[in-house]
């Protein structure tokens, strides 16, 4: 068999349960490192509550002394309708899908069922789509003439906030990173200048340093330079997750994507993960679907996804940002 000609279409609950939900919930959502809202009502709003402070009072007499109500702020997440399309030569497409099927446990290569092929096709497209959503949520810029311009990403909101000085931001001097210990000084600088609410939320376990790959590697070298048996073992085996004083350090893996954009090639962000929100909706717009089919005229296998996506920075003040110009 050289071609895969069975058309497949996901819409409605199939679109949600088979294609998008495995990609945007559970471990897959945690791997993105941010807060993910999937199929929330459109338009999507996030409610921010600020509980009253100094709530306890002396009990001296009867009566109501509750004061003003808790402050509620509503933040809207603007979703954009997006489309993803891929086309492959039929022979190449079958080879890629066949490799996926071969990796499945207990797959009978001489008697492939439609279910196995469908699962392999779906996974192939889902992986590409997940990566593009991840990249766009960081470097998306709707004002760009090309590239990742379907919706604005977190860096666009951060750059806008930095220009208006809504939060602490500073330029990384090149000589400050000449030694491996410079990365620790950078982490400390962001922590010391961050909003006090970031300090207060540390015990909740949601803070993270989001860094570019060069800073991540610099921190690895810093850890390798420490004497001790554990540093020796980690230098050989690697470290599944870096952290600084209990705060995870996350490699954004954007090096190959940042070139050609207006964003700095090196940066570090300290914030609460819940402050960065990605919203994806596949339910509230007619025509949302995932379709995979074979075009006999072009002898090409094609894949298309239509859905809505957007992201938002909930509170710009809960950001500490440092960057190095090119």
PDB file of C-alpha atoms in Angstrom:
ATOM      1  CA  UNK A   1       0.000   0.000   0.000  1.00  0.00           C
ATOM      2  CA  UNK A   2       1.456   3.376  -1.036  1.00  0.00           C
ATOM      3  CA  UNK A   3      -1.373   5.792  -0.244  1.00  0.00           C
ATOM      4  CA  UNK A   4      -3.773   6.596   2.583  1.00  0.00           C
ATOM      5  CA  UNK A   5      -7.034   7.559   0.911  1.00  0.00           C
ATOM      6  CA  UNK A   6      -9.573   7.286   3.721  1.00  0.00           C
ATOM      7  CA  UNK A   7     -10.847  10.784   4.556  1.00  0.00           C
ATOM      8  CA  UNK A   8     -11.270  11.671   8.227  1.00  0.00           C
ATOM      9  CA  UNK A   9     -13.151  14.567   9.770  1.00  0.00           C
ATOM     10  CA  UNK A  10     -13.467  15.558  13.416  1.00  0.00           C
ATOM     11  CA  UNK A  11     -16.121  18.016  14.547  1.00  0.00           C
ATOM     12  CA  UNK A  12     -18.303  18.553  17.596  1.00  0.00           C
ATOM     13  CA  UNK A  13     -17.512  16.210  20.474  1.00  0.00           C
ATOM     14  CA  UNK A  14     -15.079  14.162  18.367  1.00  0.00           C
ATOM     15  CA  UNK A  15     -13.049  17.294  17.683  1.00  0.00           C
ATOM     16  CA  UNK A  16     -12.869  17.934  21.414  1.00  0.00           C
ATOM     17  CA  UNK A  17     -12.387  14.442  22.808  1.00  0.00           C
ATOM     18  CA  UNK A  18     -10.196  12.824  20.150  1.00  0.00           C
ATOM     19  CA  UNK A  19      -8.065  15.654  18.853  1.00  0.00           C
ATOM     20  CA  UNK A  20      -7.769  18.755  21.073  1.00  0.00           C
ATOM     21  CA  UNK A  21      -8.496  17.655  24.639  1.00  0.00           C
ATOM     22  CA  UNK A  22      -5.551  15.187  24.843  1.00  0.00           C
ATOM     23  CA  UNK A  23      -3.309  18.009  23.623  1.00  0.00           C
ATOM     24  CA  UNK A  24      -4.523  20.757  25.980  1.00  0.00           C
ATOM     25  CA  UNK A  25      -5.341  19.019  29.258  1.00  0.00           C
ATOM     26  CA  UNK A  26      -3.523  16.927  31.845  1.00  0.00           C
ATOM     27  CA  UNK A  27       0.216  16.422  31.417  1.00  0.00           C
ATOM     28  CA  UNK A  28       0.190  18.042  27.991  1.00  0.00           C
ATOM     29  CA  UNK A  29      -1.173  21.284  29.449  1.00  0.00           C
ATOM     30  CA  UNK A  30       1.377  21.247  32.277  1.00  0.00           C
ATOM     31  CA  UNK A  31       4.184  20.852  29.763  1.00  0.00           C
ATOM     32  CA  UNK A  32       3.204  24.204  28.255  1.00  0.00           C
ATOM     33  CA  UNK A  33       4.045  25.787  31.604  1.00  0.00           C
ATOM     34  CA  UNK A  34       1.108  28.215  31.548  1.00  0.00           C
ATOM     35  CA  UNK A  35      -2.579  28.268  32.460  1.00  0.00           C
ATOM     36  CA  UNK A  36      -4.709  26.657  29.732  1.00  0.00           C
ATOM     37  CA  UNK A  37      -8.431  27.315  29.281  1.00  0.00           C
ATOM     38  CA  UNK A  38     -10.088  24.919  26.858  1.00  0.00           C
ATOM     39  CA  UNK A  39     -13.577  25.429  25.442  1.00  0.00           C
ATOM     40  CA  UNK A  40     -14.572  28.100  27.907  1.00  0.00           C
ATOM     41  CA  UNK A  41     -17.645  30.094  26.745  1.00  0.00           C
ATOM     42  CA  UNK A  42     -16.908  32.609  24.012  1.00  0.00           C
ATOM     43  CA  UNK A  43     -16.095  35.436  24.600  1.00  0.00           C
ATOM     44  CA  UNK A  44     -13.747  34.098  27.257  1.00  0.00           C
ATOM     45  CA  UNK A  45     -13.431  35.998  30.524  1.00  0.00           C
ATOM     46  CA  UNK A  46     -11.216  35.375  33.519  1.00  0.00           C
ATOM     47  CA  UNK A  47     -12.448  36.579  36.907  1.00  0.00           C
ATOM     48  CA  UNK A  48      -9.815  38.054  39.214  1.00  0.00           C
ATOM     49  CA  UNK A  49     -10.820  38.402  42.864  1.00  0.00           C
ATOM     50  CA  UNK A  50      -8.936  40.487  45.389  1.00  0.00           C
ATOM     51  CA  UNK A  51      -9.976  39.409  48.862  1.00  0.00           C
ATOM     52  CA  UNK A  52     -10.337  42.065  51.541  1.00  0.00           C
ATOM     53  CA  UNK A  53      -7.332  42.695  53.748  1.00  0.00           C
ATOM     54  CA  UNK A  54      -7.343  43.325  57.489  1.00  0.00           C
ATOM     55  CA  UNK A  55     -10.534  41.303  57.694  1.00  0.00           C
ATOM     56  CA  UNK A  56     -10.369  40.355  61.367  1.00  0.00           C
ATOM     57  CA  UNK A  57     -11.914  42.844  63.782  1.00  0.00           C
ATOM     58  CA  UNK A  58     -12.417  43.073  67.501  1.00  0.00           C
ATOM     59  CA  UNK A  59     -15.702  41.597  68.621  1.00  0.00           C
ATOM     60  CA  UNK A  60     -17.097  44.402  70.745  1.00  0.00           C
ATOM     61  CA  UNK A  61     -20.770  44.774  69.804  1.00  0.00           C
ATOM     62  CA  UNK A  62     -23.494  43.479  67.539  1.00  0.00           C
ATOM     63  CA  UNK A  63     -23.960  44.910  64.040  1.00  0.00           C
ATOM     64  CA  UNK A  64     -22.521  44.685  60.569  1.00  0.00           C
ATOM     65  CA  UNK A  65     -18.968  45.904  60.014  1.00  0.00           C
ATOM     66  CA  UNK A  66     -18.197  44.023  56.819  1.00  0.00           C
ATOM     67  CA  UNK A  67     -17.186  47.136  54.935  1.00  0.00           C
ATOM     68  CA  UNK A  68     -16.906  47.097  51.155  1.00  0.00           C
ATOM     69  CA  UNK A  69     -17.292  44.017  48.994  1.00  0.00           C
ATOM     70  CA  UNK A  70     -14.293  42.140  47.632  1.00  0.00           C
ATOM     71  CA  UNK A  71     -12.890  43.667  44.455  1.00  0.00           C
ATOM     72  CA  UNK A  72     -13.570  41.748  41.257  1.00  0.00           C
ATOM     73  CA  UNK A  73     -11.750  42.439  38.011  1.00  0.00           C
ATOM     74  CA  UNK A  74     -12.827  40.868  34.743  1.00  0.00           C
ATOM     75  CA  UNK A  75     -10.220  40.227  32.047  1.00  0.00           C
ATOM     76  CA  UNK A  76     -11.314  39.368  28.518  1.00  0.00           C
ATOM     77  CA  UNK A  77      -9.239  37.046  26.347  1.00  0.00           C
ATOM     78  CA  UNK A  78      -9.557  37.919  22.693  1.00  0.00           C
ATOM     79  CA  UNK A  79      -9.767  34.782  20.571  1.00  0.00           C
ATOM     80  CA  UNK A  80      -8.878  34.764  16.888  1.00  0.00           C
ATOM     81  CA  UNK A  81     -10.110  32.235  14.389  1.00  0.00           C
ATOM     82  CA  UNK A  82      -7.106  30.408  12.985  1.00  0.00           C
ATOM     83  CA  UNK A  83      -6.476  27.794  10.334  1.00  0.00           C
ATOM     84  CA  UNK A  84      -3.658  25.269  10.047  1.00  0.00           C
ATOM     85  CA  UNK A  85      -3.007  23.401   6.811  1.00  0.00           C
ATOM     86  CA  UNK A  86      -0.372  20.862   5.814  1.00  0.00           C
ATOM     87  CA  UNK A  87       0.160  18.938   2.595  1.00  0.00           C
ATOM     88  CA  UNK A  88       2.420  15.963   1.897  1.00  0.00           C
ATOM     89  CA  UNK A  89       3.314  13.892  -1.105  1.00  0.00           C
ATOM     90  CA  UNK A  90       1.197  10.752  -0.807  1.00  0.00           C
ATOM     91  CA  UNK A  91       4.181   8.405  -0.728  1.00  0.00           C
ATOM     92  CA  UNK A  92       6.060  10.505   1.848  1.00  0.00           C
ATOM     93  CA  UNK A  93       2.933  10.824   3.959  1.00  0.00           C
ATOM     94  CA  UNK A  94       2.398   7.076   4.066  1.00  0.00           C
ATOM     95  CA  UNK A  95       6.043   6.559   5.075  1.00  0.00           C
ATOM     96  CA  UNK A  96       5.662   8.991   8.010  1.00  0.00           C
ATOM     97  CA  UNK A  97       2.385   7.474   9.169  1.00  0.00           C
ATOM     98  CA  UNK A  98       3.790   3.936   8.742  1.00  0.00           C
ATOM     99  CA  UNK A  99       6.679   4.868  11.045  1.00  0.00           C
ATOM    100  CA  UNK A 100       4.180   6.062  13.652  1.00  0.00           C
ATOM    101  CA  UNK A 101       2.224   2.816  13.376  1.00  0.00           C
ATOM    102  CA  UNK A 102       5.415   0.763  13.663  1.00  0.00           C
ATOM    103  CA  UNK A 103       6.150   2.394  17.021  1.00  0.00           C
ATOM    104  CA  UNK A 104       2.806   1.269  18.447  1.00  0.00           C
ATOM    105  CA  UNK A 105       2.900  -1.717  20.775  1.00  0.00           C
ATOM    106  CA  UNK A 106       1.341  -4.900  19.359  1.00  0.00           C
ATOM    107  CA  UNK A 107       0.765  -3.356  15.921  1.00  0.00           C
ATOM    108  CA  UNK A 108       0.341  -5.993  13.195  1.00  0.00           C
ATOM    109  CA  UNK A 109       2.148  -4.507  10.240  1.00  0.00           C
ATOM    110  CA  UNK A 110       0.761  -7.074   7.799  1.00  0.00           C
ATOM    111  CA  UNK A 111      -2.829  -6.331   8.763  1.00  0.00           C
ATOM    112  CA  UNK A 112      -3.190  -2.676   9.640  1.00  0.00           C
ATOM    113  CA  UNK A 113      -6.655  -1.670  10.736  1.00  0.00           C
ATOM    114  CA  UNK A 114      -8.265   1.665  10.029  1.00  0.00           C
ATOM    115  CA  UNK A 115      -8.113   2.474  13.745  1.00  0.00           C
ATOM    116  CA  UNK A 116      -4.323   2.158  13.895  1.00  0.00           C
ATOM    117  CA  UNK A 117      -3.853   4.260  10.794  1.00  0.00           C
ATOM    118  CA  UNK A 118      -6.268   6.883  12.068  1.00  0.00           C
ATOM    119  CA  UNK A 119      -4.487   7.097  15.427  1.00  0.00           C
ATOM    120  CA  UNK A 120      -1.104   7.493  13.712  1.00  0.00           C
ATOM    121  CA  UNK A 121      -2.414  10.161  11.307  1.00  0.00           C
ATOM    122  CA  UNK A 122      -4.065  12.068  14.127  1.00  0.00           C
ATOM    123  CA  UNK A 123      -0.927  11.995  16.277  1.00  0.00           C
ATOM    124  CA  UNK A 124       1.228  13.219  13.383  1.00  0.00           C
ATOM    125  CA  UNK A 125      -0.967  16.293  12.844  1.00  0.00           C
ATOM    126  CA  UNK A 126      -1.563  16.884  16.537  1.00  0.00           C
ATOM    127  CA  UNK A 127       2.169  17.114  17.269  1.00  0.00           C
ATOM    128  CA  UNK A 128       2.681  19.754  14.577  1.00  0.00           C
ATOM    129  CA  UNK A 129      -0.359  21.706  15.724  1.00  0.00           C
ATOM    130  CA  UNK A 130       0.663  21.627  19.399  1.00  0.00           C
ATOM    131  CA  UNK A 131       4.106  22.999  18.582  1.00  0.00           C
ATOM    132  CA  UNK A 132       2.672  25.851  16.527  1.00  0.00           C
ATOM    133  CA  UNK A 133       0.216  26.777  19.285  1.00  0.00           C
ATOM    134  CA  UNK A 134       3.073  26.752  21.806  1.00  0.00           C
ATOM    135  CA  UNK A 135       5.293  28.981  19.687  1.00  0.00           C
ATOM    136  CA  UNK A 136       2.525  31.422  18.757  1.00  0.00           C
ATOM    137  CA  UNK A 137       1.434  31.875  22.369  1.00  0.00           C
ATOM    138  CA  UNK A 138       4.936  33.241  23.047  1.00  0.00           C
ATOM    139  CA  UNK A 139       6.047  35.109  19.917  1.00  0.00           C
ATOM    140  CA  UNK A 140       2.725  35.764  18.152  1.00  0.00           C
ATOM    141  CA  UNK A 141       2.370  39.262  16.684  1.00  0.00           C
ATOM    142  CA  UNK A 142      -0.712  40.188  14.652  1.00  0.00           C
ATOM    143  CA  UNK A 143       1.050  43.277  13.275  1.00  0.00           C
ATOM    144  CA  UNK A 144       3.697  41.140  11.551  1.00  0.00           C
ATOM    145  CA  UNK A 145       3.273  40.658   7.817  1.00  0.00           C
ATOM    146  CA  UNK A 146       4.292  37.005   7.988  1.00  0.00           C
ATOM    147  CA  UNK A 147       5.314  34.328  10.440  1.00  0.00           C
ATOM    148  CA  UNK A 148       3.404  33.657  13.636  1.00  0.00           C
ATOM    149  CA  UNK A 149       0.821  36.415  13.294  1.00  0.00           C
ATOM    150  CA  UNK A 150      -2.532  34.739  13.989  1.00  0.00           C
ATOM    151  CA  UNK A 151      -2.831  36.097  17.549  1.00  0.00           C
ATOM    152  CA  UNK A 152      -0.681  38.149  19.914  1.00  0.00           C
ATOM    153  CA  UNK A 153       1.617  36.190  22.209  1.00  0.00           C
ATOM    154  CA  UNK A 154       2.906  36.803  25.702  1.00  0.00           C
ATOM    155  CA  UNK A 155       6.061  38.567  24.497  1.00  0.00           C
ATOM    156  CA  UNK A 156       3.932  41.121  22.659  1.00  0.00           C
ATOM    157  CA  UNK A 157       2.047  41.939  25.868  1.00  0.00           C
ATOM    158  CA  UNK A 158       5.277  41.995  27.890  1.00  0.00           C
ATOM    159  CA  UNK A 159       6.984  44.296  25.384  1.00  0.00           C
ATOM    160  CA  UNK A 160       3.985  46.633  25.483  1.00  0.00           C
ATOM    161  CA  UNK A 161       4.076  46.671  29.281  1.00  0.00           C
ATOM    162  CA  UNK A 162       7.835  47.231  29.353  1.00  0.00           C
ATOM    163  CA  UNK A 163       7.486  50.248  27.043  1.00  0.00           C
ATOM    164  CA  UNK A 164       4.943  51.778  29.422  1.00  0.00           C
ATOM    165  CA  UNK A 165       6.944  50.714  32.503  1.00  0.00           C
ATOM    166  CA  UNK A 166       4.055  48.756  33.986  1.00  0.00           C
ATOM    167  CA  UNK A 167       6.490  46.407  35.726  1.00  0.00           C
ATOM    168  CA  UNK A 168      10.158  45.965  36.510  1.00  0.00           C
ATOM    169  CA  UNK A 169      12.255  45.427  33.386  1.00  0.00           C
ATOM    170  CA  UNK A 170      15.934  45.840  32.729  1.00  0.00           C
ATOM    171  CA  UNK A 171      18.506  45.302  29.999  1.00  0.00           C
ATOM    172  CA  UNK A 172      20.985  42.483  30.516  1.00  0.00           C
ATOM    173  CA  UNK A 173      24.521  43.754  30.030  1.00  0.00           C
ATOM    174  CA  UNK A 174      26.596  41.352  27.945  1.00  0.00           C
ATOM    175  CA  UNK A 175      29.541  41.404  30.366  1.00  0.00           C
ATOM    176  CA  UNK A 176      27.259  40.413  33.257  1.00  0.00           C
ATOM    177  CA  UNK A 177      26.850  36.976  31.666  1.00  0.00           C
ATOM    178  CA  UNK A 178      30.542  36.440  30.909  1.00  0.00           C
ATOM    179  CA  UNK A 179      30.777  33.991  33.814  1.00  0.00           C
ATOM    180  CA  UNK A 180      28.419  31.180  34.696  1.00  0.00           C
ATOM    181  CA  UNK A 181      27.597  32.835  38.032  1.00  0.00           C
ATOM    182  CA  UNK A 182      26.099  35.786  36.137  1.00  0.00           C
ATOM    183  CA  UNK A 183      22.866  33.855  35.636  1.00  0.00           C
ATOM    184  CA  UNK A 184      22.402  33.523  39.394  1.00  0.00           C
ATOM    185  CA  UNK A 185      22.915  37.265  39.793  1.00  0.00           C
ATOM    186  CA  UNK A 186      20.233  37.766  37.132  1.00  0.00           C
ATOM    187  CA  UNK A 187      17.757  35.504  38.947  1.00  0.00           C
ATOM    188  CA  UNK A 188      18.440  37.371  42.194  1.00  0.00           C
ATOM    189  CA  UNK A 189      17.999  40.738  40.519  1.00  0.00           C
ATOM    190  CA  UNK A 190      14.598  39.808  39.135  1.00  0.00           C
ATOM    191  CA  UNK A 191      13.497  38.396  42.481  1.00  0.00           C
ATOM    192  CA  UNK A 192      14.613  41.426  44.465  1.00  0.00           C
ATOM    193  CA  UNK A 193      12.834  43.855  42.154  1.00  0.00           C
ATOM    194  CA  UNK A 194       9.667  41.833  41.566  1.00  0.00           C
ATOM    195  CA  UNK A 195       6.274  42.918  42.845  1.00  0.00           C
ATOM    196  CA  UNK A 196       5.827  41.966  46.542  1.00  0.00           C
ATOM    197  CA  UNK A 197       2.821  39.857  45.554  1.00  0.00           C
ATOM    198  CA  UNK A 198       5.216  37.560  43.674  1.00  0.00           C
ATOM    199  CA  UNK A 199       7.190  37.076  46.876  1.00  0.00           C
ATOM    200  CA  UNK A 200       4.004  36.385  48.808  1.00  0.00           C
ATOM    201  CA  UNK A 201       2.834  33.703  46.347  1.00  0.00           C
ATOM    202  CA  UNK A 202       6.049  31.705  46.396  1.00  0.00           C
ATOM    203  CA  UNK A 203       4.647  29.095  48.792  1.00  0.00           C
ATOM    204  CA  UNK A 204       1.842  28.314  46.312  1.00  0.00           C
ATOM    205  CA  UNK A 205       4.333  26.639  43.953  1.00  0.00           C
ATOM    206  CA  UNK A 206       3.256  28.474  40.799  1.00  0.00           C
ATOM    207  CA  UNK A 207       6.236  30.790  40.239  1.00  0.00           C
ATOM    208  CA  UNK A 208       8.661  30.100  37.389  1.00  0.00           C
ATOM    209  CA  UNK A 209      11.623  31.609  35.605  1.00  0.00           C
ATOM    210  CA  UNK A 210      10.956  31.414  31.855  1.00  0.00           C
ATOM    211  CA  UNK A 211      14.289  31.696  30.027  1.00  0.00           C
ATOM    212  CA  UNK A 212      15.741  31.383  26.557  1.00  0.00           C
ATOM    213  CA  UNK A 213      17.901  28.356  25.826  1.00  0.00           C
ATOM    214  CA  UNK A 214      21.220  30.208  26.150  1.00  0.00           C
ATOM    215  CA  UNK A 215      20.381  31.281  29.710  1.00  0.00           C
ATOM    216  CA  UNK A 216      19.178  27.777  30.519  1.00  0.00           C
ATOM    217  CA  UNK A 217      22.497  26.368  29.307  1.00  0.00           C
ATOM    218  CA  UNK A 218      24.399  28.994  31.309  1.00  0.00           C
ATOM    219  CA  UNK A 219      22.612  27.910  34.469  1.00  0.00           C
ATOM    220  CA  UNK A 220      23.451  24.285  33.709  1.00  0.00           C
ATOM    221  CA  UNK A 221      27.125  25.236  33.449  1.00  0.00           C
ATOM    222  CA  UNK A 222      26.857  27.062  36.771  1.00  0.00           C
ATOM    223  CA  UNK A 223      25.487  23.917  38.423  1.00  0.00           C
ATOM    224  CA  UNK A 224      28.157  21.770  36.759  1.00  0.00           C
ATOM    225  CA  UNK A 225      30.871  23.982  38.235  1.00  0.00           C
ATOM    226  CA  UNK A 226      29.799  23.186  41.784  1.00  0.00           C
ATOM    227  CA  UNK A 227      31.932  20.648  43.550  1.00  0.00           C
ATOM    228  CA  UNK A 228      30.341  17.532  44.953  1.00  0.00           C
ATOM    229  CA  UNK A 229      29.248  14.097  43.913  1.00  0.00           C
ATOM    230  CA  UNK A 230      25.746  15.189  42.887  1.00  0.00           C
ATOM    231  CA  UNK A 231      27.099  17.830  40.489  1.00  0.00           C
ATOM    232  CA  UNK A 232      29.325  15.148  38.926  1.00  0.00           C
ATOM    233  CA  UNK A 233      26.387  12.758  38.526  1.00  0.00           C
ATOM    234  CA  UNK A 234      24.129  15.477  37.095  1.00  0.00           C
ATOM    235  CA  UNK A 235      26.819  16.518  34.616  1.00  0.00           C
ATOM    236  CA  UNK A 236      26.752  12.988  33.226  1.00  0.00           C
ATOM    237  CA  UNK A 237      23.061  12.150  33.424  1.00  0.00           C
ATOM    238  CA  UNK A 238      21.504  15.569  32.964  1.00  0.00           C
ATOM    239  CA  UNK A 239      18.780  17.156  35.048  1.00  0.00           C
ATOM    240  CA  UNK A 240      15.111  16.574  34.230  1.00  0.00           C
ATOM    241  CA  UNK A 241      14.082  19.952  35.706  1.00  0.00           C
ATOM    242  CA  UNK A 242      16.194  22.883  36.813  1.00  0.00           C
ATOM    243  CA  UNK A 243      15.159  25.132  39.680  1.00  0.00           C
ATOM    244  CA  UNK A 244      16.596  28.081  41.574  1.00  0.00           C
ATOM    245  CA  UNK A 245      15.700  28.272  45.256  1.00  0.00           C
ATOM    246  CA  UNK A 246      12.746  25.999  44.586  1.00  0.00           C
ATOM    247  CA  UNK A 247      11.432  28.045  41.629  1.00  0.00           C
ATOM    248  CA  UNK A 248      11.449  26.042  38.352  1.00  0.00           C
ATOM    249  CA  UNK A 249      13.614  27.315  35.513  1.00  0.00           C
ATOM    250  CA  UNK A 250      11.853  26.585  32.209  1.00  0.00           C
ATOM    251  CA  UNK A 251      13.629  26.513  28.855  1.00  0.00           C
ATOM    252  CA  UNK A 252      11.230  28.079  26.320  1.00  0.00           C
ATOM    253  CA  UNK A 253      13.080  26.484  23.372  1.00  0.00           C
ATOM    254  CA  UNK A 254      12.416  29.430  21.077  1.00  0.00           C
ATOM    255  CA  UNK A 255      15.924  29.929  19.700  1.00  0.00           C
ATOM    256  CA  UNK A 256      15.090  28.920  16.131  1.00  0.00           C
ATOM    257  CA  UNK A 257      11.876  30.963  16.165  1.00  0.00           C
ATOM    258  CA  UNK A 258      13.067  34.295  17.614  1.00  0.00           C
ATOM    259  CA  UNK A 259      15.320  35.156  14.675  1.00  0.00           C
ATOM    260  CA  UNK A 260      13.500  37.426  12.272  1.00  0.00           C
ATOM    261  CA  UNK A 261      11.168  38.769  14.968  1.00  0.00           C
ATOM    262  CA  UNK A 262      11.282  42.070  16.851  1.00  0.00           C
ATOM    263  CA  UNK A 263      11.798  40.291  20.165  1.00  0.00           C
ATOM    264  CA  UNK A 264      15.180  40.081  21.927  1.00  0.00           C
ATOM    265  CA  UNK A 265      17.081  36.816  21.413  1.00  0.00           C
ATOM    266  CA  UNK A 266      17.873  36.507  25.126  1.00  0.00           C
ATOM    267  CA  UNK A 267      15.447  37.162  27.966  1.00  0.00           C
ATOM    268  CA  UNK A 268      14.286  35.968  31.370  1.00  0.00           C
ATOM    269  CA  UNK A 269      10.802  36.317  32.863  1.00  0.00           C
ATOM    270  CA  UNK A 270       9.815  35.771  36.479  1.00  0.00           C
ATOM    271  CA  UNK A 271       6.075  35.438  37.009  1.00  0.00           C
ATOM    272  CA  UNK A 272       3.267  33.270  38.296  1.00  0.00           C
ATOM    273  CA  UNK A 273       2.292  30.579  35.775  1.00  0.00           C
ATOM    274  CA  UNK A 274      -1.373  31.423  36.341  1.00  0.00           C
ATOM    275  CA  UNK A 275      -0.679  34.944  35.100  1.00  0.00           C
ATOM    276  CA  UNK A 276      -0.065  33.594  31.574  1.00  0.00           C
ATOM    277  CA  UNK A 277      -3.293  32.263  30.052  1.00  0.00           C
ATOM    278  CA  UNK A 278      -3.783  30.398  26.774  1.00  0.00           C
ATOM    279  CA  UNK A 279      -7.372  29.891  25.612  1.00  0.00           C
ATOM    280  CA  UNK A 280      -8.425  27.501  22.842  1.00  0.00           C
ATOM    281  CA  UNK A 281     -12.015  27.064  21.688  1.00  0.00           C
ATOM    282  CA  UNK A 282     -13.296  24.438  19.267  1.00  0.00           C
ATOM    283  CA  UNK A 283     -16.981  24.543  20.175  1.00  0.00           C
ATOM    284  CA  UNK A 284     -18.488  28.022  19.811  1.00  0.00           C
ATOM    285  CA  UNK A 285     -17.853  28.827  16.156  1.00  0.00           C
ATOM    286  CA  UNK A 286     -19.564  27.052  13.231  1.00  0.00           C
ATOM    287  CA  UNK A 287     -17.092  25.403  10.912  1.00  0.00           C
ATOM    288  CA  UNK A 288     -14.497  24.489  13.534  1.00  0.00           C
ATOM    289  CA  UNK A 289     -13.093  21.135  12.498  1.00  0.00           C
ATOM    290  CA  UNK A 290     -10.093  18.945  11.825  1.00  0.00           C
ATOM    291  CA  UNK A 291     -10.072  17.236   8.441  1.00  0.00           C
ATOM    292  CA  UNK A 292      -7.583  14.851   6.805  1.00  0.00           C
ATOM    293  CA  UNK A 293      -8.092  13.722   3.224  1.00  0.00           C
ATOM    294  CA  UNK A 294      -6.389  12.527   0.047  1.00  0.00           C
ATOM    295  CA  UNK A 295      -6.376  14.711  -3.066  1.00  0.00           C
ATOM    296  CA  UNK A 296      -6.081  12.361  -6.075  1.00  0.00           C
ATOM    297  CA  UNK A 297      -5.491  15.194  -8.560  1.00  0.00           C
ATOM    298  CA  UNK A 298      -2.321  16.318  -6.785  1.00  0.00           C
ATOM    299  CA  UNK A 299      -1.561  12.877  -5.288  1.00  0.00           C
ATOM    300  CA  UNK A 300      -1.239  14.668  -1.983  1.00  0.00           C
ATOM    301  CA  UNK A 301      -2.449  14.008   1.544  1.00  0.00           C
ATOM    302  CA  UNK A 302      -3.792  17.129   3.194  1.00  0.00           C
ATOM    303  CA  UNK A 303      -4.617  18.114   6.753  1.00  0.00           C
ATOM    304  CA  UNK A 304      -6.587  21.115   7.961  1.00  0.00           C
ATOM    305  CA  UNK A 305      -7.639  22.401  11.389  1.00  0.00           C
ATOM    306  CA  UNK A 306      -9.962  25.356  12.027  1.00  0.00           C
ATOM    307  CA  UNK A 307     -10.427  26.605  15.592  1.00  0.00           C
ATOM    308  CA  UNK A 308     -10.099  29.685  17.815  1.00  0.00           C
ATOM    309  CA  UNK A 309      -7.138  30.591  20.007  1.00  0.00           C
ATOM    310  CA  UNK A 310      -5.735  33.513  21.939  1.00  0.00           C
ATOM    311  CA  UNK A 311      -3.720  34.340  25.032  1.00  0.00           C
ATOM    312  CA  UNK A 312      -3.543  37.076  27.628  1.00  0.00           C
ATOM    313  CA  UNK A 313      -1.296  38.445  30.334  1.00  0.00           C
ATOM    314  CA  UNK A 314      -3.690  38.827  33.259  1.00  0.00           C
ATOM    315  CA  UNK A 315      -1.748  41.246  35.462  1.00  0.00           C
ATOM    316  CA  UNK A 316       1.249  42.991  33.848  1.00  0.00           C
ATOM    317  CA  UNK A 317       2.522  44.120  37.249  1.00  0.00           C
ATOM    318  CA  UNK A 318       3.167  40.500  38.239  1.00  0.00           C
ATOM    319  CA  UNK A 319       6.079  40.337  35.802  1.00  0.00           C
ATOM    320  CA  UNK A 320       9.800  40.833  36.293  1.00  0.00           C
ATOM    321  CA  UNK A 321      11.572  40.930  32.949  1.00  0.00           C
ATOM    322  CA  UNK A 322      15.172  41.163  31.799  1.00  0.00           C
ATOM    323  CA  UNK A 323      16.406  41.027  28.224  1.00  0.00           C
ATOM    324  CA  UNK A 324      19.570  41.431  26.199  1.00  0.00           C
ATOM    325  CA  UNK A 325      19.487  43.326  22.936  1.00  0.00           C
ATOM    326  CA  UNK A 326      20.906  41.707  19.834  1.00  0.00           C
TER     327      UNK A 326
END
